[in-house]
PDB file of C-alpha atoms in Angstrom:
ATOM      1  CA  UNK A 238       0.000   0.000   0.000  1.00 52.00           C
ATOM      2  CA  UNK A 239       1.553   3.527  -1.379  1.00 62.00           C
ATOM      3  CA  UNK A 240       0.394   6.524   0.356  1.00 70.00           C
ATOM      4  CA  UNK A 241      -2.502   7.695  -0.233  1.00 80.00           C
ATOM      5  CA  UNK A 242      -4.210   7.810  -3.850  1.00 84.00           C
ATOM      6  CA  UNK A 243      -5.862  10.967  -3.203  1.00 86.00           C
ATOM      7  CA  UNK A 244      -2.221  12.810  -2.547  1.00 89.00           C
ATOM      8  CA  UNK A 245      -1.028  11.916  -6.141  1.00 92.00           C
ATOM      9  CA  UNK A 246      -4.367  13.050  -7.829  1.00 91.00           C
ATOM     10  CA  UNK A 247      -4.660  16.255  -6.044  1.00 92.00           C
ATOM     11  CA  UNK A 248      -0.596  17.023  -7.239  1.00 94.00           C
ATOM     12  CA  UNK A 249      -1.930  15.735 -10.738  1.00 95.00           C
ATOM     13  CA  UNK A 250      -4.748  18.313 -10.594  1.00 94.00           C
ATOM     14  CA  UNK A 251      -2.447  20.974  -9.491  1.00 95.00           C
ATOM     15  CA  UNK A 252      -0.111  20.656 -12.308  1.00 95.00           C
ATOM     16  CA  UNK A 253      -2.875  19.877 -15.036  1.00 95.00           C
ATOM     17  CA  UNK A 254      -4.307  23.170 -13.779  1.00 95.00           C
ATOM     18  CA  UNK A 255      -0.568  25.324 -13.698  1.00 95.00           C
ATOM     19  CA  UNK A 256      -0.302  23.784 -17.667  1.00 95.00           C
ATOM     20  CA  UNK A 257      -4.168  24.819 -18.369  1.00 94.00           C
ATOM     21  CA  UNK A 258      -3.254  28.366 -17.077  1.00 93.00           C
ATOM     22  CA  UNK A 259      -0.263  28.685 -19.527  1.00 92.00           C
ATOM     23  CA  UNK A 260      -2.093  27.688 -22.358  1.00 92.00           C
ATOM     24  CA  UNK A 261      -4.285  30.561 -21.787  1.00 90.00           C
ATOM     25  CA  UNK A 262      -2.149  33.354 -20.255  1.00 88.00           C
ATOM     26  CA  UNK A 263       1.079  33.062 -22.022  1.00 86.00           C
ATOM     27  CA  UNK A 264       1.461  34.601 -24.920  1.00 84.00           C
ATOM     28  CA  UNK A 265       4.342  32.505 -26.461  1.00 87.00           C
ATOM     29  CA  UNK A 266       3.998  29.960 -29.172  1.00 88.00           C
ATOM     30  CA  UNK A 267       6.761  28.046 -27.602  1.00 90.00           C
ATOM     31  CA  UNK A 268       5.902  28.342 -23.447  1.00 92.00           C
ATOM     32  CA  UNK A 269       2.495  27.498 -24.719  1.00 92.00           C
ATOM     33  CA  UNK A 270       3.727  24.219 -26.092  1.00 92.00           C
ATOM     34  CA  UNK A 271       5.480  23.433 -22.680  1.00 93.00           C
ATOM     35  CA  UNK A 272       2.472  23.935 -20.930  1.00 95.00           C
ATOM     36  CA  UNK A 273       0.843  21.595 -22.890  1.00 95.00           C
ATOM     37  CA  UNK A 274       3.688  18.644 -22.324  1.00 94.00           C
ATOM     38  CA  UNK A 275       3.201  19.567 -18.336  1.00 95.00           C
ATOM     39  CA  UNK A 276      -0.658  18.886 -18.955  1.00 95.00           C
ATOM     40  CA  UNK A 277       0.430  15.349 -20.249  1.00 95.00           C
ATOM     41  CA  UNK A 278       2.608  14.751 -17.495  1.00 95.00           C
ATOM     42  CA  UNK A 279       0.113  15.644 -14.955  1.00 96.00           C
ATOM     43  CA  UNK A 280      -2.395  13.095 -16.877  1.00 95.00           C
ATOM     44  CA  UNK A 281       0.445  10.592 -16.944  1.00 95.00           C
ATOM     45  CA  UNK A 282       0.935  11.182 -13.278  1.00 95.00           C
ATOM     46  CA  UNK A 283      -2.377  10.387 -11.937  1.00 94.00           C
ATOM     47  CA  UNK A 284      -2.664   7.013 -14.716  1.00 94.00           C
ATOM     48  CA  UNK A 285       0.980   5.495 -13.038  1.00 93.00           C
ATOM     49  CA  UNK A 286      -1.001   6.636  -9.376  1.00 92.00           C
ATOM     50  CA  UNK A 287      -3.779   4.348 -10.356  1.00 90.00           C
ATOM     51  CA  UNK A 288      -2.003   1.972 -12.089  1.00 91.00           C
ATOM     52  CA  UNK A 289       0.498   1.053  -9.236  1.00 90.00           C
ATOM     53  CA  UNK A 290      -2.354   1.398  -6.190  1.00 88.00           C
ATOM     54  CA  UNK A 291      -4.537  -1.334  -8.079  1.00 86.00           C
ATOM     55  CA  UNK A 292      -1.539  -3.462  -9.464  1.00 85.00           C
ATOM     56  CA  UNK A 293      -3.041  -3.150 -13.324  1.00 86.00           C
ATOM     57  CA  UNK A 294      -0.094  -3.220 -15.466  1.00 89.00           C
ATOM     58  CA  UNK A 295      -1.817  -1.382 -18.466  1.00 90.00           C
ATOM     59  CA  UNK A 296      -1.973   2.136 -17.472  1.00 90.00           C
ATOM     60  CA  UNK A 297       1.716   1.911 -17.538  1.00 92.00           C
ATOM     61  CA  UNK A 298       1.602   1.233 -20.824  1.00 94.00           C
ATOM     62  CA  UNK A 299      -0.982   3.453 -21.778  1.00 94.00           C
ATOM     63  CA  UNK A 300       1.783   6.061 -20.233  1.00 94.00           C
ATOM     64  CA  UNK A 301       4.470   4.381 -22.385  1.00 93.00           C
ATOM     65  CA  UNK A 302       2.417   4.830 -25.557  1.00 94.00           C
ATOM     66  CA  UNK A 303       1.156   8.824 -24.707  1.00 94.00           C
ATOM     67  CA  UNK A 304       5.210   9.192 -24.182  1.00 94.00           C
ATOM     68  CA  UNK A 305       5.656   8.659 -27.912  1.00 94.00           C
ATOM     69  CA  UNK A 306       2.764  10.471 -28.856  1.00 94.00           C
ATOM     70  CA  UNK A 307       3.792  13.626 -27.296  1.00 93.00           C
ATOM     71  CA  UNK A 308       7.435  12.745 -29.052  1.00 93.00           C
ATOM     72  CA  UNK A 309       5.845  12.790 -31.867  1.00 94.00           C
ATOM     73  CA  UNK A 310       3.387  15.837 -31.396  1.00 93.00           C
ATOM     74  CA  UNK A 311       6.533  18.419 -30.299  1.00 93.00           C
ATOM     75  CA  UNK A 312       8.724  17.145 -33.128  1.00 92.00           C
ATOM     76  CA  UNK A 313       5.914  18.292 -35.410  1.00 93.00           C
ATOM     77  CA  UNK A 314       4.764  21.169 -33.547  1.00 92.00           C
ATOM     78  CA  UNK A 315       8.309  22.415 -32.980  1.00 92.00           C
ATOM     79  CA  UNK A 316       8.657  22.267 -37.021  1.00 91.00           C
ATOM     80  CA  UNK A 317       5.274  24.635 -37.382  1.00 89.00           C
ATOM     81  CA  UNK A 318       6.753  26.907 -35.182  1.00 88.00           C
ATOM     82  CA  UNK A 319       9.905  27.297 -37.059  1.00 88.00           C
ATOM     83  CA  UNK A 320       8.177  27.501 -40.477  1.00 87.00           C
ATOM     84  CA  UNK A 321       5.792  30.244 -38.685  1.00 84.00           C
ATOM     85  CA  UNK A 322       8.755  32.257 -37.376  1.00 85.00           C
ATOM     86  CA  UNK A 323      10.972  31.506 -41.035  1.00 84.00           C
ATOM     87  CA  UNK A 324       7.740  33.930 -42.428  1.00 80.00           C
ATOM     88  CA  UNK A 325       6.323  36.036 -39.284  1.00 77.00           C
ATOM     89  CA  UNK A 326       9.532  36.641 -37.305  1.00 76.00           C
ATOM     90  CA  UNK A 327       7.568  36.282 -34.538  1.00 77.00           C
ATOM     91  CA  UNK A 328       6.424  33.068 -31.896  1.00 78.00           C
ATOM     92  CA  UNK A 329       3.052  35.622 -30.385  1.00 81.00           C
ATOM     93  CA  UNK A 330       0.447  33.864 -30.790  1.00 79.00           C
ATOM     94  CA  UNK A 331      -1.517  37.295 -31.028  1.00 76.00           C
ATOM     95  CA  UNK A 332       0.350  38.490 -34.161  1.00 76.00           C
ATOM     96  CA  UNK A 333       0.040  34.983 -35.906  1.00 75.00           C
ATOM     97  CA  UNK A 334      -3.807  34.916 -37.509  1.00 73.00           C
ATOM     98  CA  UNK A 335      -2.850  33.027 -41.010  1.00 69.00           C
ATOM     99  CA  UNK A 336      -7.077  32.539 -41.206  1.00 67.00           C
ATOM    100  CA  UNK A 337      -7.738  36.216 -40.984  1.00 62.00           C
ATOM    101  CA  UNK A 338      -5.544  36.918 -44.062  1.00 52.00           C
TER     102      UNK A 338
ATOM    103  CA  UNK B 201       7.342   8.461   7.150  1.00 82.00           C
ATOM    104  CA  UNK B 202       9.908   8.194   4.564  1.00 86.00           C
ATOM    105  CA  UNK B 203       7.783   7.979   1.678  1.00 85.00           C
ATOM    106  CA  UNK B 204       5.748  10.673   3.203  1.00 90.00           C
ATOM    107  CA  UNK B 205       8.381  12.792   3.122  1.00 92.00           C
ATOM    108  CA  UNK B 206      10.028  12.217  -0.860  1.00 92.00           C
ATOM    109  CA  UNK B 207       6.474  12.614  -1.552  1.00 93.00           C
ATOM    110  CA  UNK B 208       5.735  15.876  -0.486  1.00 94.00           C
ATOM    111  CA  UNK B 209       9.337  17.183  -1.465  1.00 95.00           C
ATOM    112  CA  UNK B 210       9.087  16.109  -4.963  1.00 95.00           C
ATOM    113  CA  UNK B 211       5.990  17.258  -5.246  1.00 95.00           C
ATOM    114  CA  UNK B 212       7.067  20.961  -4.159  1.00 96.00           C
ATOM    115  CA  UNK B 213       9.825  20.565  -6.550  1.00 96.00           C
ATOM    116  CA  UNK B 214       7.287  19.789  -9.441  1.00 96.00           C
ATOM    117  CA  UNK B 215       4.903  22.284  -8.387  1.00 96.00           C
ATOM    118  CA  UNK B 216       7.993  25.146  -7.742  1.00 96.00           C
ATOM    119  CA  UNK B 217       9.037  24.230 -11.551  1.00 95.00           C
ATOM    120  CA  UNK B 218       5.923  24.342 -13.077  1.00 95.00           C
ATOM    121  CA  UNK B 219       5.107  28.100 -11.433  1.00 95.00           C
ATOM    122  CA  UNK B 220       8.609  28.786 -12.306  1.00 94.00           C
ATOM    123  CA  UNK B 221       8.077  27.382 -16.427  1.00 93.00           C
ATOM    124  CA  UNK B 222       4.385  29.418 -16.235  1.00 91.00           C
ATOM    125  CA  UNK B 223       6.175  33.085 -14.769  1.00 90.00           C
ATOM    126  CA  UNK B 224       9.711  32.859 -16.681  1.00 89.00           C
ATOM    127  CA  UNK B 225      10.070  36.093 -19.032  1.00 85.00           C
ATOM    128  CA  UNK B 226      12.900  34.203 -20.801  1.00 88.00           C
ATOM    129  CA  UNK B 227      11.963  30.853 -23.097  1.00 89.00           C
ATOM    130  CA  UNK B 228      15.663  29.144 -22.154  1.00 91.00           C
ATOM    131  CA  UNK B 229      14.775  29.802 -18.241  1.00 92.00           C
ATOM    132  CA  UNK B 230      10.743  28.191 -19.195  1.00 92.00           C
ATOM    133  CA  UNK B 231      12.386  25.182 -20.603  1.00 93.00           C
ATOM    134  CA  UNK B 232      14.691  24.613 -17.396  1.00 94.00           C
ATOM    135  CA  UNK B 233      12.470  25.050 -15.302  1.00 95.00           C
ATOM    136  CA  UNK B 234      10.709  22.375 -17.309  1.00 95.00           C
ATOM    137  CA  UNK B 235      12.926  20.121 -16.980  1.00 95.00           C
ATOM    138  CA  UNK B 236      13.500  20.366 -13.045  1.00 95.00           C
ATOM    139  CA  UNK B 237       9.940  19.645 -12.715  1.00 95.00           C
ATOM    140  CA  UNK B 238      10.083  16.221 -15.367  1.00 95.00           C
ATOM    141  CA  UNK B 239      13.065  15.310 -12.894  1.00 95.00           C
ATOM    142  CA  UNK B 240      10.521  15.752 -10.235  1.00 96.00           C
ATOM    143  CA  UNK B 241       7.644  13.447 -11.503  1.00 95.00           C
ATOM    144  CA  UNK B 242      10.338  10.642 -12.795  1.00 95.00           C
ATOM    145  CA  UNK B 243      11.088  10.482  -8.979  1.00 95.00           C
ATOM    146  CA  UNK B 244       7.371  10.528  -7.964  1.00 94.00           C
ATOM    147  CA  UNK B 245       7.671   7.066  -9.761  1.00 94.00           C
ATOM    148  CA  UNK B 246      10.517   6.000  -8.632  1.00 92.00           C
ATOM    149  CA  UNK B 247       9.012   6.334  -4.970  1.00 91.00           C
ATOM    150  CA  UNK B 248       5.408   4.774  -6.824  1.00 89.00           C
ATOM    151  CA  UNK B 249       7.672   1.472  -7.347  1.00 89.00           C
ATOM    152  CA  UNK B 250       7.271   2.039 -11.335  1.00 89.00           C
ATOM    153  CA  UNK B 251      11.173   2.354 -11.982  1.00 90.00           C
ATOM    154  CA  UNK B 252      10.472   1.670 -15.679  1.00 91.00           C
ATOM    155  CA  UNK B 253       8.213   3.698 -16.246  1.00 93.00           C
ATOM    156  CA  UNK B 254      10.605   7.081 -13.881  1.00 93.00           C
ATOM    157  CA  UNK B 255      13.621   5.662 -16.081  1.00 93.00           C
ATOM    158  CA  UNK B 256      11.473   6.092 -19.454  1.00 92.00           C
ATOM    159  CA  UNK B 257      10.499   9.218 -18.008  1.00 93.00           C
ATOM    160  CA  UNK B 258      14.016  10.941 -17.778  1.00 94.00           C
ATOM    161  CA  UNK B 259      15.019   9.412 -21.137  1.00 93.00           C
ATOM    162  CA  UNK B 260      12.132  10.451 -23.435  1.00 91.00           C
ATOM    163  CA  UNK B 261      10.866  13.858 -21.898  1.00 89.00           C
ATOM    164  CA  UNK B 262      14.061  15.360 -19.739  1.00 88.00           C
ATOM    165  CA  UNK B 263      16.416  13.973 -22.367  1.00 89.00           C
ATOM    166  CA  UNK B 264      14.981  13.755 -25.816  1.00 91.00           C
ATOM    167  CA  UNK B 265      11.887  16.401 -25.810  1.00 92.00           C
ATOM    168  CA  UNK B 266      13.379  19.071 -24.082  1.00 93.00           C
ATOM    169  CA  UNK B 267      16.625  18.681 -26.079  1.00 92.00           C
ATOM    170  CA  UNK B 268      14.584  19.895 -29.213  1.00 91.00           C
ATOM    171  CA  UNK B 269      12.801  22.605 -26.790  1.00 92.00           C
ATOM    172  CA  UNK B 270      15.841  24.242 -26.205  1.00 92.00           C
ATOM    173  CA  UNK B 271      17.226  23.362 -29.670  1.00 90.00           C
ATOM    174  CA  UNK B 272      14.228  24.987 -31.375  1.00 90.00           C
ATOM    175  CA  UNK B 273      14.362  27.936 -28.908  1.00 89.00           C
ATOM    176  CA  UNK B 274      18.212  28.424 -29.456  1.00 88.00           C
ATOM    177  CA  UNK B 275      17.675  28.300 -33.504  1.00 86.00           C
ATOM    178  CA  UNK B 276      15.105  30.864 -33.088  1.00 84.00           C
ATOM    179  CA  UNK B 277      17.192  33.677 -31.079  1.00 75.00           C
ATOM    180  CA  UNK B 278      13.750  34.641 -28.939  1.00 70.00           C
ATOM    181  CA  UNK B 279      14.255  38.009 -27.015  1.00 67.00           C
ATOM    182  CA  UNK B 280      12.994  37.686 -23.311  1.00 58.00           C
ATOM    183  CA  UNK B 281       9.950  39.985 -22.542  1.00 60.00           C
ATOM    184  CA  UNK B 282      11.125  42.484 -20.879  1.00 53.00           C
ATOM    185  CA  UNK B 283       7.945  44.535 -19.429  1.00 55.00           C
ATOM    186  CA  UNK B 284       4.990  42.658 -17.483  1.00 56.00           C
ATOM    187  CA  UNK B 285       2.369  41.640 -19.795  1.00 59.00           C
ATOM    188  CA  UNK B 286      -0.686  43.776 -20.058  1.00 64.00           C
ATOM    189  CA  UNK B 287      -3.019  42.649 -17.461  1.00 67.00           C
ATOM    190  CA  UNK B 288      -6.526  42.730 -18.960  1.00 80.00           C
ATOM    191  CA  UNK B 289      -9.979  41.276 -18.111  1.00 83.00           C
ATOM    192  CA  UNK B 290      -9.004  38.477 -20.661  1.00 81.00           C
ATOM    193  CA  UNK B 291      -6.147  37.181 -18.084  1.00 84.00           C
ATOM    194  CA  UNK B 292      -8.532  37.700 -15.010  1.00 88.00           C
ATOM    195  CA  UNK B 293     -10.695  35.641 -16.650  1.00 89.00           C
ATOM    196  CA  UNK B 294      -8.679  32.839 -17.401  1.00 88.00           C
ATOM    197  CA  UNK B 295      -7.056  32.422 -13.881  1.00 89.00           C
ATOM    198  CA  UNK B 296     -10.426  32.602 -12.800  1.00 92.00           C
ATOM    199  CA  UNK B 297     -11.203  30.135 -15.204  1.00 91.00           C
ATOM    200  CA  UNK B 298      -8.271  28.411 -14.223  1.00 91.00           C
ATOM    201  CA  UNK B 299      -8.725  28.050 -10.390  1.00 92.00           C
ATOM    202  CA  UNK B 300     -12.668  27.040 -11.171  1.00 93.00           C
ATOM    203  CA  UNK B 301     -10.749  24.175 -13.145  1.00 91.00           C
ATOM    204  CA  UNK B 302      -8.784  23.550  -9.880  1.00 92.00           C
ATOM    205  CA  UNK B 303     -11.294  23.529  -7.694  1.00 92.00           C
ATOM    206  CA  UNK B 304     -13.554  21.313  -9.413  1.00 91.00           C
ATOM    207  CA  UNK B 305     -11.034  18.424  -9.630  1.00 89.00           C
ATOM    208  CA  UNK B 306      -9.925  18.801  -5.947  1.00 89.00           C
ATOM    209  CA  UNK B 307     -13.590  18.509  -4.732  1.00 90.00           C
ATOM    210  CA  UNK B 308     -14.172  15.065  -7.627  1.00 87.00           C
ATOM    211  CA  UNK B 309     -11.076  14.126  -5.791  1.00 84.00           C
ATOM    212  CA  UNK B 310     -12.323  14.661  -2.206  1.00 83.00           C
ATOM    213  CA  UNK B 311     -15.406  12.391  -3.183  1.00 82.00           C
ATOM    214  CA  UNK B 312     -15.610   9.074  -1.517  1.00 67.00           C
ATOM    215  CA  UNK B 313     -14.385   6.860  -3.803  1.00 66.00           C
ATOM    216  CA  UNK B 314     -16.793   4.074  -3.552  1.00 68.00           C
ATOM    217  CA  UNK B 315     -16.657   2.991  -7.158  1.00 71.00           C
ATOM    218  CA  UNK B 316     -12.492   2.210  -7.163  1.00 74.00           C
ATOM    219  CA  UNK B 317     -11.519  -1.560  -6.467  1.00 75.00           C
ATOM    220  CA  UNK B 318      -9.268  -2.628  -3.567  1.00 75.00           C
ATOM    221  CA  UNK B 319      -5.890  -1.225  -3.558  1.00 76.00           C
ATOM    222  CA  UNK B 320      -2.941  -3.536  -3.367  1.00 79.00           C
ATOM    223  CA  UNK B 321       0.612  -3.880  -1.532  1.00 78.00           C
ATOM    224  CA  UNK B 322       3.003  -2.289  -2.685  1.00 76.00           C
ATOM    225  CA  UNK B 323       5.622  -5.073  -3.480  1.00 78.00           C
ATOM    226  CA  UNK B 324       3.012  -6.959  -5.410  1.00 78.00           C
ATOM    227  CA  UNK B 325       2.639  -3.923  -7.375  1.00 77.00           C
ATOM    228  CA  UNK B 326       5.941  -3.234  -7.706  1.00 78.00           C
ATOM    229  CA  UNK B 327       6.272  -7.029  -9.346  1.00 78.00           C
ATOM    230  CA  UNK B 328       3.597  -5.937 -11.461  1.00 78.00           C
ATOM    231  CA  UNK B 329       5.075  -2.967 -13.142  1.00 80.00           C
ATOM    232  CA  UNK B 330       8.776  -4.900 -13.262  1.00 85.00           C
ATOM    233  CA  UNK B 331      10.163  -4.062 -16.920  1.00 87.00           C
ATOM    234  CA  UNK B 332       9.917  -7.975 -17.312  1.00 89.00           C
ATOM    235  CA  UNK B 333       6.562  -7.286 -17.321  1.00 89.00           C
ATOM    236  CA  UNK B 334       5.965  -4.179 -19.191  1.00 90.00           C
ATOM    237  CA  UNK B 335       7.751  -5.550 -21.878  1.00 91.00           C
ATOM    238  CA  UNK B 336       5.804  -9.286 -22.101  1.00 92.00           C
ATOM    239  CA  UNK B 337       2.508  -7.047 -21.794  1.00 91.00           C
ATOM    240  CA  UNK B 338       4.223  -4.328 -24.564  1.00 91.00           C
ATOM    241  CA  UNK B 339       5.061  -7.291 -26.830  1.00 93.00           C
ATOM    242  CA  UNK B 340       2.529  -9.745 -26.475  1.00 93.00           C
ATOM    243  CA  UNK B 341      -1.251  -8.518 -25.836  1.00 92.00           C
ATOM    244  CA  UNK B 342       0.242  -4.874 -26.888  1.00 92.00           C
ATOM    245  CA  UNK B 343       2.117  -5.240 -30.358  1.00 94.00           C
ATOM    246  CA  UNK B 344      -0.075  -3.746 -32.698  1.00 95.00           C
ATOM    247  CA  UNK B 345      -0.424  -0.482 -30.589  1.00 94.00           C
ATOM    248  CA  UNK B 346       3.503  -0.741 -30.316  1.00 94.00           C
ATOM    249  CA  UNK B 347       3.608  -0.915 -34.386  1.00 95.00           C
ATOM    250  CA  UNK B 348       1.233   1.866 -34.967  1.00 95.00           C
ATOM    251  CA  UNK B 349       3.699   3.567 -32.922  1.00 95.00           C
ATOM    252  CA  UNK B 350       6.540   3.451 -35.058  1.00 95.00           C
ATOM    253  CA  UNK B 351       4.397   4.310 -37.996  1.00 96.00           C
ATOM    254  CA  UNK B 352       3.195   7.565 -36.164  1.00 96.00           C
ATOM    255  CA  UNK B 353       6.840   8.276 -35.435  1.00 95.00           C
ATOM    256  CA  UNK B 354       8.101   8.093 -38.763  1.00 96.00           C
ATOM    257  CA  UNK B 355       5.224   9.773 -40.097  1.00 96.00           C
ATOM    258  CA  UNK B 356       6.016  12.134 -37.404  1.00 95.00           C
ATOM    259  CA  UNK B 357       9.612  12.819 -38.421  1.00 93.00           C
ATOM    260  CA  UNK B 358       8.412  12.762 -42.320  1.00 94.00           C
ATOM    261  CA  UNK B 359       6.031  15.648 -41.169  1.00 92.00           C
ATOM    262  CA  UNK B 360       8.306  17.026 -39.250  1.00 91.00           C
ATOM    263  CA  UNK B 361      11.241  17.492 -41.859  1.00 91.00           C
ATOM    264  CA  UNK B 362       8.664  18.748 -44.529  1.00 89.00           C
ATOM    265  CA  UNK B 363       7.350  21.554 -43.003  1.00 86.00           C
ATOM    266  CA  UNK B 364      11.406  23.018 -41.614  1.00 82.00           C
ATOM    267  CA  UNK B 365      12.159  22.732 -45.016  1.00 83.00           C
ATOM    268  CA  UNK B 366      12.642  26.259 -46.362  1.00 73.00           C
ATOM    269  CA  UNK B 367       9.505  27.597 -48.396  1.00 66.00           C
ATOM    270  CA  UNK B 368       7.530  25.075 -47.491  1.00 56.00           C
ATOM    271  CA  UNK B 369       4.547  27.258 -46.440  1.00 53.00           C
TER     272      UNK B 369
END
């Protein structure tokens, strides 16, 4: 028996919530994208919580396979944001509106 | 008492990184503080008993994704901010937003938990989540997920390579 579940959800909430709060106060492109990983993390967090009080093996592996997809996800976001600042010279999200024209 | 204690100090580690990655003027200072806080969660699983899982954790994320952070920052020669934002009714409203969010889980969390099965010791979970284990599980009842997964990555790095190139959009 770990300590207590609910300590590892609430730290999971608090993060999720600190990464929720970049997203929408932060301005740029890039800190925007590291709040995003910190969301995963705090999701990833609270699935190895419940995976190791209940002794299920899969939600360690669903943490394995969100691993590669956030790999994958900031290799390709990281490549936007270079081909956005190769045109805008700029990473604010507020100056970047490609729909508006 | 022990665990009691690495808990709470990794966990105001991760929190102290986190504030310091979402208040950071500077991108480079963002992405370290980043990484302190990855550091912070691998050892919330080392002290969880999932060692493969903490070890996977430093590898990937601390090593590999915020090596292209930095990379990607460094290419793009970002000036810090140097004034305060502008504080509007926008930002009010999303850290109001934000604690709401906050709030919310912590009281779902509070909730007797009536629904959740029987939690188990700690060594027996600890045997569970051996790499032995991880990888039978990966390799065995898991290998088509694990496929798709090096599809998406090389799609990923296709994708990826595409749209650096110059005058691609």
């Amino acid at each position: 028996m770990h300590l207590a579940l609910n300590w590892y959800l609430s730290l999971s909430a608090i993060l999720f919530v600190i990464g929720v709060l970049g997203v929408l106060l932060r301005r740029n492109a890039i800190v925007i994208f590291l709040s995003i990983e910190l969301m995963l993390n705090a999701a990833n967090l609270a699935l190895v919580a419940f995976s190791q009080t209940f002794g299920d093996v899969n939600g360690q592996i669903l943490v394995f396979f969100v691993m590669s997809v956030a790999a994958a996800e900031a290799a390709v976001g990281l490549a936007i944001i270079i081909a956005l600042f190769r045109n805008r010279e700029t990473v604010n999200v507020s100056e970047i509106n490609l729909f508006r024209g | 008492m022990l665990e009691t204690f690495l808990f709470f100090l990794f966990a105001v580690v991760a929190v102290v990184g986190a504030l310091g990655m979402l208040i950071a003027r500077n991108p480079v200072s963002s992405a370290l503080c980043m990484i302190m806080t990855l550091f912070a969660i691998a050892c919330l699983y080392v002290t969880l008993d999932a060692a493969f899982i903490g070890v996977i954790q430093v590898l990937i994320y601390a090593g590999a994704i915020m090596v292209l952070f930095l990379f990607v920052i460094m290419l793009l020669n970002l000036e810090s901010v140097p004034r305060l934002e502008q504080l509007d009714w926008r930002k009010v409203a999303a850290f109001v937003l934000g604690i709401a969010v906050l709030a919310e889980l912590l009281a779902v969390i509070s909730l007797r938990l009536d629904v959740l099965p029987e939690a188990v010791a700690s060594s027996e979970a600890a045997e569970a989540a051996s790499a032995t284990n991880i990888g039978i599980a990966l390799l065995t009842e898991h290998a088509f997920s694990l496929e798709m997964i090096g599809v998406l990555l090389l799609a990923a790095t296709i994708g990826a390579v595409m749209l650096a190139k110059k005058r691609f959009v």
